[in-house]
Coordinates of C-alpha atoms in Angstrom, one line a residue:
X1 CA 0.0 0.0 0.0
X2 CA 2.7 2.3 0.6
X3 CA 4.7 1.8 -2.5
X4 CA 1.4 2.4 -4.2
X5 CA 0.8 5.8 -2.6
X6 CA 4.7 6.5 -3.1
X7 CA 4.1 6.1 -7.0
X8 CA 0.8 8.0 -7.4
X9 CA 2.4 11.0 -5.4
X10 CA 5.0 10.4 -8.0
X11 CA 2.5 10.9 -10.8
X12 CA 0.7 13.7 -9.6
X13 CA 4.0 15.7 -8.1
X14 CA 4.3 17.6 -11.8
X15 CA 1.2 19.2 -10.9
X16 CA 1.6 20.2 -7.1
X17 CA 1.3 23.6 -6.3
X18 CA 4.9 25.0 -4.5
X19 CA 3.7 25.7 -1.4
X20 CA 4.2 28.9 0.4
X21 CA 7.6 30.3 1.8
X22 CA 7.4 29.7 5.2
X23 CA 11.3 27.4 5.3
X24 CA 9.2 24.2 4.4
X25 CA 11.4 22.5 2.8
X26 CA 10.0 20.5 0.2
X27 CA 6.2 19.6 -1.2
X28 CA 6.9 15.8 -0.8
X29 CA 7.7 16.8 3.1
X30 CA 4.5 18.8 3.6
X31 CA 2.3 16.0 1.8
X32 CA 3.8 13.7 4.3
X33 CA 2.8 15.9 7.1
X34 CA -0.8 16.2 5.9
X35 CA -0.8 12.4 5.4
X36 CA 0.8 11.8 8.9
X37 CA -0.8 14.9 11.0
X38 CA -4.4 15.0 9.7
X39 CA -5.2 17.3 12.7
X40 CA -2.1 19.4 12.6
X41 CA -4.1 22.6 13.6
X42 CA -1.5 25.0 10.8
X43 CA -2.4 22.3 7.9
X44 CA -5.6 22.3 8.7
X45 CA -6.4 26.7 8.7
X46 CA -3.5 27.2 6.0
X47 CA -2.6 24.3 3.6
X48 CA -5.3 24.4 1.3
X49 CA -5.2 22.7 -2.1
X50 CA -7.7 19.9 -2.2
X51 CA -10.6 19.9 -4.4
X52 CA -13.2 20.9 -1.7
X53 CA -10.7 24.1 -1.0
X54 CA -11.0 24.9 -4.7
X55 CA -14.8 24.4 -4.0
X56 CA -14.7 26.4 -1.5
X57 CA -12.9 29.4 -2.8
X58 CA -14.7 29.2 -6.5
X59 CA -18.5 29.6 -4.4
X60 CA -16.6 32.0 -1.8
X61 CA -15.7 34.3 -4.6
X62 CA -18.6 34.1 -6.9
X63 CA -21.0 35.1 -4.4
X64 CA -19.5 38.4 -2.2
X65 CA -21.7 41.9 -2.9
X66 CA -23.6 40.8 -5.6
X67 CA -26.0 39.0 -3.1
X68 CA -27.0 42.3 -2.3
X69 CA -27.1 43.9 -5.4
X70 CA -29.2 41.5 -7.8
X71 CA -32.6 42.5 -6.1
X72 CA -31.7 45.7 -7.5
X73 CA -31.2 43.7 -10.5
X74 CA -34.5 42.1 -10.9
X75 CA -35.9 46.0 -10.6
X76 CA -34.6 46.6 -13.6
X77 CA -34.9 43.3 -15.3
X78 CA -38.2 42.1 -14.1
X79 CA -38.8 38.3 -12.1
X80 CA -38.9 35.9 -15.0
X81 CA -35.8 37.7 -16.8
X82 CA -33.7 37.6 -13.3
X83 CA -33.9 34.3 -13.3
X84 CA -33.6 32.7 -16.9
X85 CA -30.8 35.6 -16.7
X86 CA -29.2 33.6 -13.7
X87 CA -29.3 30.4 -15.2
X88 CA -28.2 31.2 -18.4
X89 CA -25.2 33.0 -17.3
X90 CA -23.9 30.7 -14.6
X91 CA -24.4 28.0 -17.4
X92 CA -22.2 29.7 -19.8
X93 CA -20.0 30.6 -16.9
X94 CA -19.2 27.9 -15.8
X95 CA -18.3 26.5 -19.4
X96 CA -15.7 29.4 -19.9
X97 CA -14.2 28.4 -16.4
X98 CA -13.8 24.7 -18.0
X99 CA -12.4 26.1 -20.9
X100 CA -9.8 27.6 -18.6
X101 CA -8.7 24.7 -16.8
X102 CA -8.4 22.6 -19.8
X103 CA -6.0 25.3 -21.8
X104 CA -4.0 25.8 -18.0
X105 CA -3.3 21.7 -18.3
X106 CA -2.4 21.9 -22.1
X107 CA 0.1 24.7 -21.3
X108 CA 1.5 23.2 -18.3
X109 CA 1.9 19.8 -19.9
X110 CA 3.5 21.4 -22.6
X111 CA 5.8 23.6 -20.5
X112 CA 6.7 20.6 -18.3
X113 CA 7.9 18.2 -21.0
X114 CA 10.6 21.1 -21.6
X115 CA 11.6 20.6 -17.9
X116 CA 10.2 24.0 -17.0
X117 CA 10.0 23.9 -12.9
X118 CA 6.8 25.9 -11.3
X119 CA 7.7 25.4 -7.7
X120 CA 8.6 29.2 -6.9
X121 CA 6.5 30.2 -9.8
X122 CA 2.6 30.9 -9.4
X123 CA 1.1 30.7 -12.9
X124 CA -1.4 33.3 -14.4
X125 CA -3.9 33.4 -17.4
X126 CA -1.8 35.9 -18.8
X127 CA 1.2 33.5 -19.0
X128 CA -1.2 30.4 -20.0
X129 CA -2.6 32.8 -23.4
X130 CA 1.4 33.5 -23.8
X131 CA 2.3 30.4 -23.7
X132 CA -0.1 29.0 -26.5
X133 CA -1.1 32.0 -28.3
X134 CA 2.1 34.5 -28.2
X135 CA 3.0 37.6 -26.8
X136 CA 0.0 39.4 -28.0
X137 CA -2.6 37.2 -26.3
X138 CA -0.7 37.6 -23.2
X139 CA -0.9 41.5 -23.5
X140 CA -5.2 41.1 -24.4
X141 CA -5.0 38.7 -21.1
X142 CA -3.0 41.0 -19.3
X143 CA -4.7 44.1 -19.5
X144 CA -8.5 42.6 -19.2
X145 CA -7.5 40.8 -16.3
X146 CA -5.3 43.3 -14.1
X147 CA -8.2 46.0 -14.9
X148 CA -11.3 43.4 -13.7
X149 CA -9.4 42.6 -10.7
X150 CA -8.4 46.4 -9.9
X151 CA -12.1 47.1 -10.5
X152 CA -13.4 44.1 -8.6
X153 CA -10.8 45.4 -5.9
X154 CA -12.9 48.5 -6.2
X155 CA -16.3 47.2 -5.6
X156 CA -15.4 45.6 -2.6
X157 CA -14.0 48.7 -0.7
X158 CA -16.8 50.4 -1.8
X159 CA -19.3 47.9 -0.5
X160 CA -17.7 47.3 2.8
X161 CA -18.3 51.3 3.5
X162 CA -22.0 50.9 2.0
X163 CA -22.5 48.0 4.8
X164 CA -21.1 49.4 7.8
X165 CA -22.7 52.6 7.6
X166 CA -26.1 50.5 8.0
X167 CA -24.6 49.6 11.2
X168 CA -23.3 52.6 12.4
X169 CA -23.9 56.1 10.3
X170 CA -22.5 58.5 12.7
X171 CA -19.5 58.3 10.3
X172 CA -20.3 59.0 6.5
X173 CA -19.4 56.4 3.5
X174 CA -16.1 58.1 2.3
X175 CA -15.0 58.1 6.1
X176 CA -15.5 54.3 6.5
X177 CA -13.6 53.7 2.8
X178 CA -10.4 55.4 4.7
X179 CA -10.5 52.9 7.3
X180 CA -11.6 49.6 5.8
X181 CA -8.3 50.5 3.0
X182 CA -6.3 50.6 5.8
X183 CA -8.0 47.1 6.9
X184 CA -7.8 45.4 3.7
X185 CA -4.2 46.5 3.0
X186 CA -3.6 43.7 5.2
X187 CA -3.9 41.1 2.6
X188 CA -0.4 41.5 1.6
X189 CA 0.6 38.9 4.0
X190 CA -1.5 36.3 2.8
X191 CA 0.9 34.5 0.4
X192 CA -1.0 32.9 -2.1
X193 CA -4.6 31.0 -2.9
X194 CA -2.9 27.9 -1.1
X195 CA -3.4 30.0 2.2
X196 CA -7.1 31.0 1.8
X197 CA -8.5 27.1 3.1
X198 CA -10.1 28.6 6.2
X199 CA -11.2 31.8 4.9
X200 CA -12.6 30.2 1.4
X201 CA -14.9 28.3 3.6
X202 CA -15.6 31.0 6.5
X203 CA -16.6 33.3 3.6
X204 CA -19.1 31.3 1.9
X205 CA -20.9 30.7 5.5
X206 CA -20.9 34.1 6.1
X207 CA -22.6 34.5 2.4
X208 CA -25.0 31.2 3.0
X209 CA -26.4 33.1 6.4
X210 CA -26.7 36.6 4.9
X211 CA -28.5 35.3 1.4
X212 CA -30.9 33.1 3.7
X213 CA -31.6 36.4 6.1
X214 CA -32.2 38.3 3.0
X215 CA -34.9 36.1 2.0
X216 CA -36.7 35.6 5.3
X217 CA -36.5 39.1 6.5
X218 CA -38.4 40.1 3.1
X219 CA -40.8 37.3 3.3
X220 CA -41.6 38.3 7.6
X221 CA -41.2 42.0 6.7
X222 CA -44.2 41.3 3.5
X223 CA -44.9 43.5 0.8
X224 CA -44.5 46.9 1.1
X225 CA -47.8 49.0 0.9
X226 CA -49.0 49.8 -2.6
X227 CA -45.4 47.9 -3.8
X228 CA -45.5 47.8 -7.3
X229 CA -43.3 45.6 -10.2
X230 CA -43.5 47.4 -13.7
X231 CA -39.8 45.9 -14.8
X232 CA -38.5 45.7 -17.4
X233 CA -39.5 49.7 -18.5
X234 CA -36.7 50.8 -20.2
X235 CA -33.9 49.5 -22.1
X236 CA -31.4 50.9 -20.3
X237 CA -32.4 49.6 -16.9
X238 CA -33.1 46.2 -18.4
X239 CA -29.2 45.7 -20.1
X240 CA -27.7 47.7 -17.1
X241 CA -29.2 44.6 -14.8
X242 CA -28.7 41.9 -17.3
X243 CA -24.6 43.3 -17.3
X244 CA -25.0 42.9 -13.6
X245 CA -26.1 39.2 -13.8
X246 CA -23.4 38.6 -16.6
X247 CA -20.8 39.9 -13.7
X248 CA -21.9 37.6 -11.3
X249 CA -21.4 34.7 -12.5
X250 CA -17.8 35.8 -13.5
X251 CA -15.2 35.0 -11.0
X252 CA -13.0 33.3 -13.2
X253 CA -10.1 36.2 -13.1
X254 CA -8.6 34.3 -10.6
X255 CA -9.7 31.0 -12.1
X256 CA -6.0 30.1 -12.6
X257 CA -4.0 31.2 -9.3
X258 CA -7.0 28.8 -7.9
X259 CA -6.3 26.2 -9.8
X260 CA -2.4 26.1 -9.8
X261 CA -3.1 26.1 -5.6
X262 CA -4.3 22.8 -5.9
X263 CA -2.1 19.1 -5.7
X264 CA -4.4 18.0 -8.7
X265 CA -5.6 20.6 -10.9
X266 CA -6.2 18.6 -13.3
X267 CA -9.2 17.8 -11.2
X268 CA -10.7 21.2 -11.3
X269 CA -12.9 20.8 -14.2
X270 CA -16.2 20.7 -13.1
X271 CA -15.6 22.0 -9.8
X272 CA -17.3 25.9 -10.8
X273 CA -20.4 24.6 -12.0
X274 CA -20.9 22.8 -8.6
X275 CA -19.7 26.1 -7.0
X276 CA -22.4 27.5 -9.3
X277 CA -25.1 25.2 -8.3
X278 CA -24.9 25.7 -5.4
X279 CA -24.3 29.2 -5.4
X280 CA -28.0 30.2 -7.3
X281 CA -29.4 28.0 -3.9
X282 CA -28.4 31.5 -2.8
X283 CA -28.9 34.2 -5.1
X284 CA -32.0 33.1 -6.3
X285 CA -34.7 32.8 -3.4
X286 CA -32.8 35.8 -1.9
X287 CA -32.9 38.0 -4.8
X288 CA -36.3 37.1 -5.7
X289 CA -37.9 37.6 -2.5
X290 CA -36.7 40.9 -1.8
X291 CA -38.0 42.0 -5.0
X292 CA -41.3 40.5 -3.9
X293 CA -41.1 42.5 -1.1
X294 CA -40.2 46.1 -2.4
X295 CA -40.6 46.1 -5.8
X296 CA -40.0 49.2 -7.7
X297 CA -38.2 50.7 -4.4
X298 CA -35.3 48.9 -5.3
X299 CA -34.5 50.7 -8.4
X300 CA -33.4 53.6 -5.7
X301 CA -31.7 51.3 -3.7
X302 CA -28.7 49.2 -4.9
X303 CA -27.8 47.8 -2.0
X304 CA -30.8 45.6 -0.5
X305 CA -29.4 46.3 3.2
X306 CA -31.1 49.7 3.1
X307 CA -34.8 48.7 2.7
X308 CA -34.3 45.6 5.5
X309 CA -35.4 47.2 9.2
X310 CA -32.4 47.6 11.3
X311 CA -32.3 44.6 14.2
X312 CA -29.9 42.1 15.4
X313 CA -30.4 39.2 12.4
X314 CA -29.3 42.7 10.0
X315 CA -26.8 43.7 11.6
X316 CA -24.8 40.1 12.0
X317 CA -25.6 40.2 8.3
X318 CA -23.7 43.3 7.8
X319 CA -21.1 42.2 10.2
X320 CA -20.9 39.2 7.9
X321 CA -20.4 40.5 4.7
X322 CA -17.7 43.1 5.6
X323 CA -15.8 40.2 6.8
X324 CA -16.8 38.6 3.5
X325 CA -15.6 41.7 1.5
X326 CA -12.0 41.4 3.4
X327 CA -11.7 38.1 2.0
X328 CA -13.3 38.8 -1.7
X329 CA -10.9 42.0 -1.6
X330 CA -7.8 39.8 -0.9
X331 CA -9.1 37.2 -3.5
X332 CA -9.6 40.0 -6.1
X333 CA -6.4 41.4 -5.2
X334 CA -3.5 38.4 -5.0
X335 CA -3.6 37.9 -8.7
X336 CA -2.6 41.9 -8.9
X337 CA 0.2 41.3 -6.1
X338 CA 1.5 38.3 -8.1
X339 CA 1.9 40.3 -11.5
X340 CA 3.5 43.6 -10.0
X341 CA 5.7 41.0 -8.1
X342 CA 7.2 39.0 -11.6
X343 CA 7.2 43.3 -12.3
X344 CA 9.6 44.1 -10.1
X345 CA 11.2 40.8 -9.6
X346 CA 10.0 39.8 -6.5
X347 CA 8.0 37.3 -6.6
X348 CA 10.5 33.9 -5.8
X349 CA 11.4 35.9 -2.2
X350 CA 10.6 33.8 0.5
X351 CA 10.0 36.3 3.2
X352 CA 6.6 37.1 3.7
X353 CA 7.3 40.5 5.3
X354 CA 9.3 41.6 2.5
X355 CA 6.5 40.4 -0.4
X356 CA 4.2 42.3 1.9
X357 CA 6.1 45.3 1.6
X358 CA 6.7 45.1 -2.2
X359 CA 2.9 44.6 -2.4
X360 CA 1.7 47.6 -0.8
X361 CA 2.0 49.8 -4.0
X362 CA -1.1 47.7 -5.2
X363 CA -3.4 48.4 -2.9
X364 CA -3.0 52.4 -3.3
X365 CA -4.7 53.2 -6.3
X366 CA -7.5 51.0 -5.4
X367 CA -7.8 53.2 -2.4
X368 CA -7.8 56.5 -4.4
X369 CA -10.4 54.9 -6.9
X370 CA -13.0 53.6 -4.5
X371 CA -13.1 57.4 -2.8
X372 CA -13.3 58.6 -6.4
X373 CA -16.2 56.2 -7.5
X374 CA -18.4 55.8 -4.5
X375 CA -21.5 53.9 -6.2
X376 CA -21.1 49.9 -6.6
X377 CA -24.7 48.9 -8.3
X378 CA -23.7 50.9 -11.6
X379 CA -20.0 49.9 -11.0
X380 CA -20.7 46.9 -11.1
X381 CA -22.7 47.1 -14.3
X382 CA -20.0 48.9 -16.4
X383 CA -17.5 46.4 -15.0
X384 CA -19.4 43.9 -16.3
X385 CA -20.2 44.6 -19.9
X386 CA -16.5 46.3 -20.5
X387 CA -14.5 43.6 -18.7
X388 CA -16.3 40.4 -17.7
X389 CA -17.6 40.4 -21.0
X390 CA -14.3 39.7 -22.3
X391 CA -11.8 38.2 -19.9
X392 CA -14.9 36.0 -18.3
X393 CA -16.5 35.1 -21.9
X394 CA -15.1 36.3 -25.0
X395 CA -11.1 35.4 -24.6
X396 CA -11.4 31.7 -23.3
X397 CA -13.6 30.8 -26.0
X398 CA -11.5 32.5 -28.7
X399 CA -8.1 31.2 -26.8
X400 CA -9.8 27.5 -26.8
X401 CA -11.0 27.5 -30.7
X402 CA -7.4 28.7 -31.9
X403 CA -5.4 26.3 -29.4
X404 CA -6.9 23.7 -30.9
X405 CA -7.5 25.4 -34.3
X406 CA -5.0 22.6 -36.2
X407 CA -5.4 19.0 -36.1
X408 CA -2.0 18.0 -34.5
X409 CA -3.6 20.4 -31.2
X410 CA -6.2 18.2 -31.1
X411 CA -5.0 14.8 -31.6
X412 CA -2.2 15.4 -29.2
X413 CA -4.3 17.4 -26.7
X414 CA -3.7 17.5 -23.0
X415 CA -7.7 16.9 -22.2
X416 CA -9.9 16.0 -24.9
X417 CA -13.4 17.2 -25.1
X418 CA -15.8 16.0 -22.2
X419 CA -17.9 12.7 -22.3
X420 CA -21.2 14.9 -22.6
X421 CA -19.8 16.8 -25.6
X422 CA -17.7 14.4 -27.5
X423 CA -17.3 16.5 -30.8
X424 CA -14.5 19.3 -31.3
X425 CA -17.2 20.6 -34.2
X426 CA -19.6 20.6 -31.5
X427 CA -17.2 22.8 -29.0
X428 CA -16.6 25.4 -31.9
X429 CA -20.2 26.1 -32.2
X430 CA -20.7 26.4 -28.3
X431 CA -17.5 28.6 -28.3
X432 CA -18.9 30.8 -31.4
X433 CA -22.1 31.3 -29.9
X434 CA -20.7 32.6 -26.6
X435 CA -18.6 35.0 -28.3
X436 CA -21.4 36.5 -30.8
X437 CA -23.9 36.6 -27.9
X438 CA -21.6 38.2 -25.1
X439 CA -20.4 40.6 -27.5
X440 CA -23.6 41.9 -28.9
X441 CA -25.5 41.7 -25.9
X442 CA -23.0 42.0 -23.1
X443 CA -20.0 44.2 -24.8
X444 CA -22.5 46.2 -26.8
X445 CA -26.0 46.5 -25.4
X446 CA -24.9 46.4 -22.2
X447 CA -21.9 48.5 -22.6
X448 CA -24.5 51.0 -23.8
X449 CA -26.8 50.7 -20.9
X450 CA -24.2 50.4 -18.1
X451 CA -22.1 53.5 -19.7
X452 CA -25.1 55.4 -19.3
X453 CA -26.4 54.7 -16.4
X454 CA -23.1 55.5 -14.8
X455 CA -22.7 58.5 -16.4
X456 CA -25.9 59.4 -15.0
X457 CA -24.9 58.7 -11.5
X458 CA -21.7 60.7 -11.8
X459 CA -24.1 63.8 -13.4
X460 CA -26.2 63.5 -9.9
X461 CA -23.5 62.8 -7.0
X462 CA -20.4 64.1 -8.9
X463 CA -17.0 62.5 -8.2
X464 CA -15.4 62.2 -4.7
X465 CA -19.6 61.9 -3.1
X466 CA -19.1 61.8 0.4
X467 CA -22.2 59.8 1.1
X468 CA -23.4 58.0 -2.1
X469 CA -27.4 57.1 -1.3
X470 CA -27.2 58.0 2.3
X471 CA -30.0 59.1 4.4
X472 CA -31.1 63.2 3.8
X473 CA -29.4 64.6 7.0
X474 CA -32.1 65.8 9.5
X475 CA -33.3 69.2 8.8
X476 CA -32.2 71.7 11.6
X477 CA -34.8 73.7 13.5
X478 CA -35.6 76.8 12.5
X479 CA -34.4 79.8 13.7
X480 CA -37.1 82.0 15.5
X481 CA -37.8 85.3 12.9
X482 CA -36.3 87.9 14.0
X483 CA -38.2 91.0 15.9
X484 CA -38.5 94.8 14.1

């Protein structure tokens, strides 16, 4: 029995992940200890690379903010659209995400039969379209994926100022963004996605209680008086949420580092679509009941916090989410540390404190840009239909049809098409139709929509808002008239 487990840790050792620096000394070494210590308390919080961890963090990322931002959605979209909106996406979402894993194997196969050694080397989608497409996919890669991420990045600063000042508004939004930048700057010392096991799985409890309060609290709280659902009304509103939906299902920016964190990534390939299965459990019922629940109301709102009545069950939502957000924000961000590390040629030093440092020029302009942009819901939209559109939709399906373009690619191919889908002809058509469909509807209807409905926001708050859809501040007395 031992031999045997000797030679299939033998087999799969071309794919383990190089673990972080922390003076282990090899990964055969730390697979003995997990084999030897299954209760090893450090293993157990830190050493994540199995396939549940890379369950865990796909569903953990997928569904941070956007919980509370696609009742908003379904204001603009309408019930039946929301959902067949869902579906569809998540469907198609999880496809691209396969797509992904598949051309990460062919290029790591490929790199590895030229000896090329990834155990102090963290590779990125950037370096995977490189690697089989050339230097010009890598800069198409590059620049989607750094700018989603920063954006992402964004949203979740952003988000974690729109919570807390549920919880406590004696402070405004901009106020809170100043201190939870300080807070999330502290992601620099996680390593790498191999260290995220026991936040991955904290994060998507946090998001499994606050998508079930949503939907309870609306269905105790009932129907607002006189509530009213018109949506969809106007085109703008309808594309603007459908870009929304087309975001959330698109966590697959950091699809890669995820993947490369585990012992056997070649395992990964239907892992998202369970992550996504599970994840409409969530978004679904919640999204849908609030929007039973207030209707039309939510158009004003795009955060569905602000319509729930403050109590405890709220508030441990809120508390929640920010904690969520910290996590999502260093999930968002560890892909950026890892490119301006290979930058500046730091990213093979072992000390923590050190990559920490180098890191901290990241997190800066993320800072500056959520204090600039203060309003998520139509950030999220413009994200969507500009960048998810492509990096999430568009490029894997282009990347996968031109990989495999000649018929020596797909004869010697790394993974050949899967058992429900046998046919290469049969991929190219799938692939085609994502492409034309994300980028009529996604790239230009909703980059149409979204555009203008931020524009629209910036026209009524302006730039630098201190306190984007806050509450009026209370009107002070008035002053007695004066006597003539």
């Amino acid at each position: 029995m031992l031999a045997q487990k000797q030679a299939e840790e033998a087999i799969v050792s071309n794919f383990s992940e190089a673990h972080d620096h922390e003076g282990k000394e090899d990964h055969h070494q730390d697979k003995e200890e997990e084999n030897t210590s299954l209760f090893n308390v450090k293993n157990f919080l830190w050493h994540g690379g199995s396939v549940w961890d890379a369950w865990f963090s796909c569903a953990s990322n997928q569904v941070a903010q956007v919980l509370l931002t696609l009742p908003y959605s379904f204001s603009q979209l309408g019930l039946l659209s929301g959902i067949l909106l869902q579906i569809f996406y998540g469907i198609v979402g999880s496809w691209t995400a396969y797509l992904i894993s598949v051309l990460y194997i062919e290029y790591r196969s490929r790199k590895e039969k030229e000896n090329v050694n990834f155990k102090n080397h963290v590779i990125q989608w950037f370096e995977v379209l490189d690697g089989l497409l050339g230097p010009y996919w890598k800069a198409v890669g590059l620049a989607f994926n750094c700018t989603f991420l920063l954006f992402g990045s964004v949203i979740q600063l952003i988000a974690c100022a729109s919570n807390i000042y549920y919880i406590n508004d004696n402070l405004d939004k901009r106020t809170w963004t100043y201190i939870f930048g300080a807070c999330c700057a502290t992601t620099v010392f996680i390593p790498s996605f191999h260290n995220y096991r026991i936040w991955s799985f904290l994060g998507l409890g946090m998001t499994t209680y606050t998508a079930w309060y949503l939907t309870i609290a609306a269905v105790v709280h009932g129907q607002t008086e006189g509530v009213t659902h018109t949506a969809p009304t106007k085109l703008v509103l309808y594309f603007t949420g459908a870009t929304n939906i087309l975001y959330t299902f698109g966590g697959h920016a950091v699809t890669v580092e995820i993947m490369h964190a585990m012992w056997k990534p070649q395992k990964f390939k239907y892992i998202y679509l369970f992550a996504t299965v599970y994840v409409f459990t969530l978004t679904i019922p919640s999204a849908t009941s609030v929007y039973w629940a207030f209707g039309d109301e939510l158009l004003n709102h795009s955060n569905a916090f602000s319509l729930l009545p403050k109590n405890a069950w709220r508030d441990a939502a809120v508390i929640l989410m920010l904690i969520h957000q910290f996590i999502t924000f260093g999930f968002a961000c560890t892909p950026l540390y890892f490119v301006w590390e290979k930058v500046i040629g730091m990213h093979d030093t072992k000390s923590i404190c050190l990559r920490a440092l180098a890191r901290l020029p990241v997190v800066i302009p993320i800072w500056f840009l959520a204090i600039i942009f203060p309003f998520f819901g139509p950030i999220n939209s413009a994200v969507g239909a500009l960048l998810v559109s492509f990096t999430v939709y568009i490029i894997p399906s282009l990347a996968h049809m031109l990989t495999y373009r000649k018929a020596s690619a797909r004869q010697n191919a790394a993974e050949k098409p899967p058992f429900f889908l046998p046919s290469w002809t049969a991929m190219y058509v799938i692939n085609s139709f994502i492409v034309v469909w994300v980028l009529v509807i996604g790239f230009g209807f909703g980059g149409w929509a979204s555009m203008t409905n931020f524009v629209r926001q910036v026209d009524t708050f302006g730039l630098f808002a201190k306190c984007y859809q806050c509450k009026p501040p209370k009107p002070l007395p008035a002053a007695a008239a004066p006597h003539h």
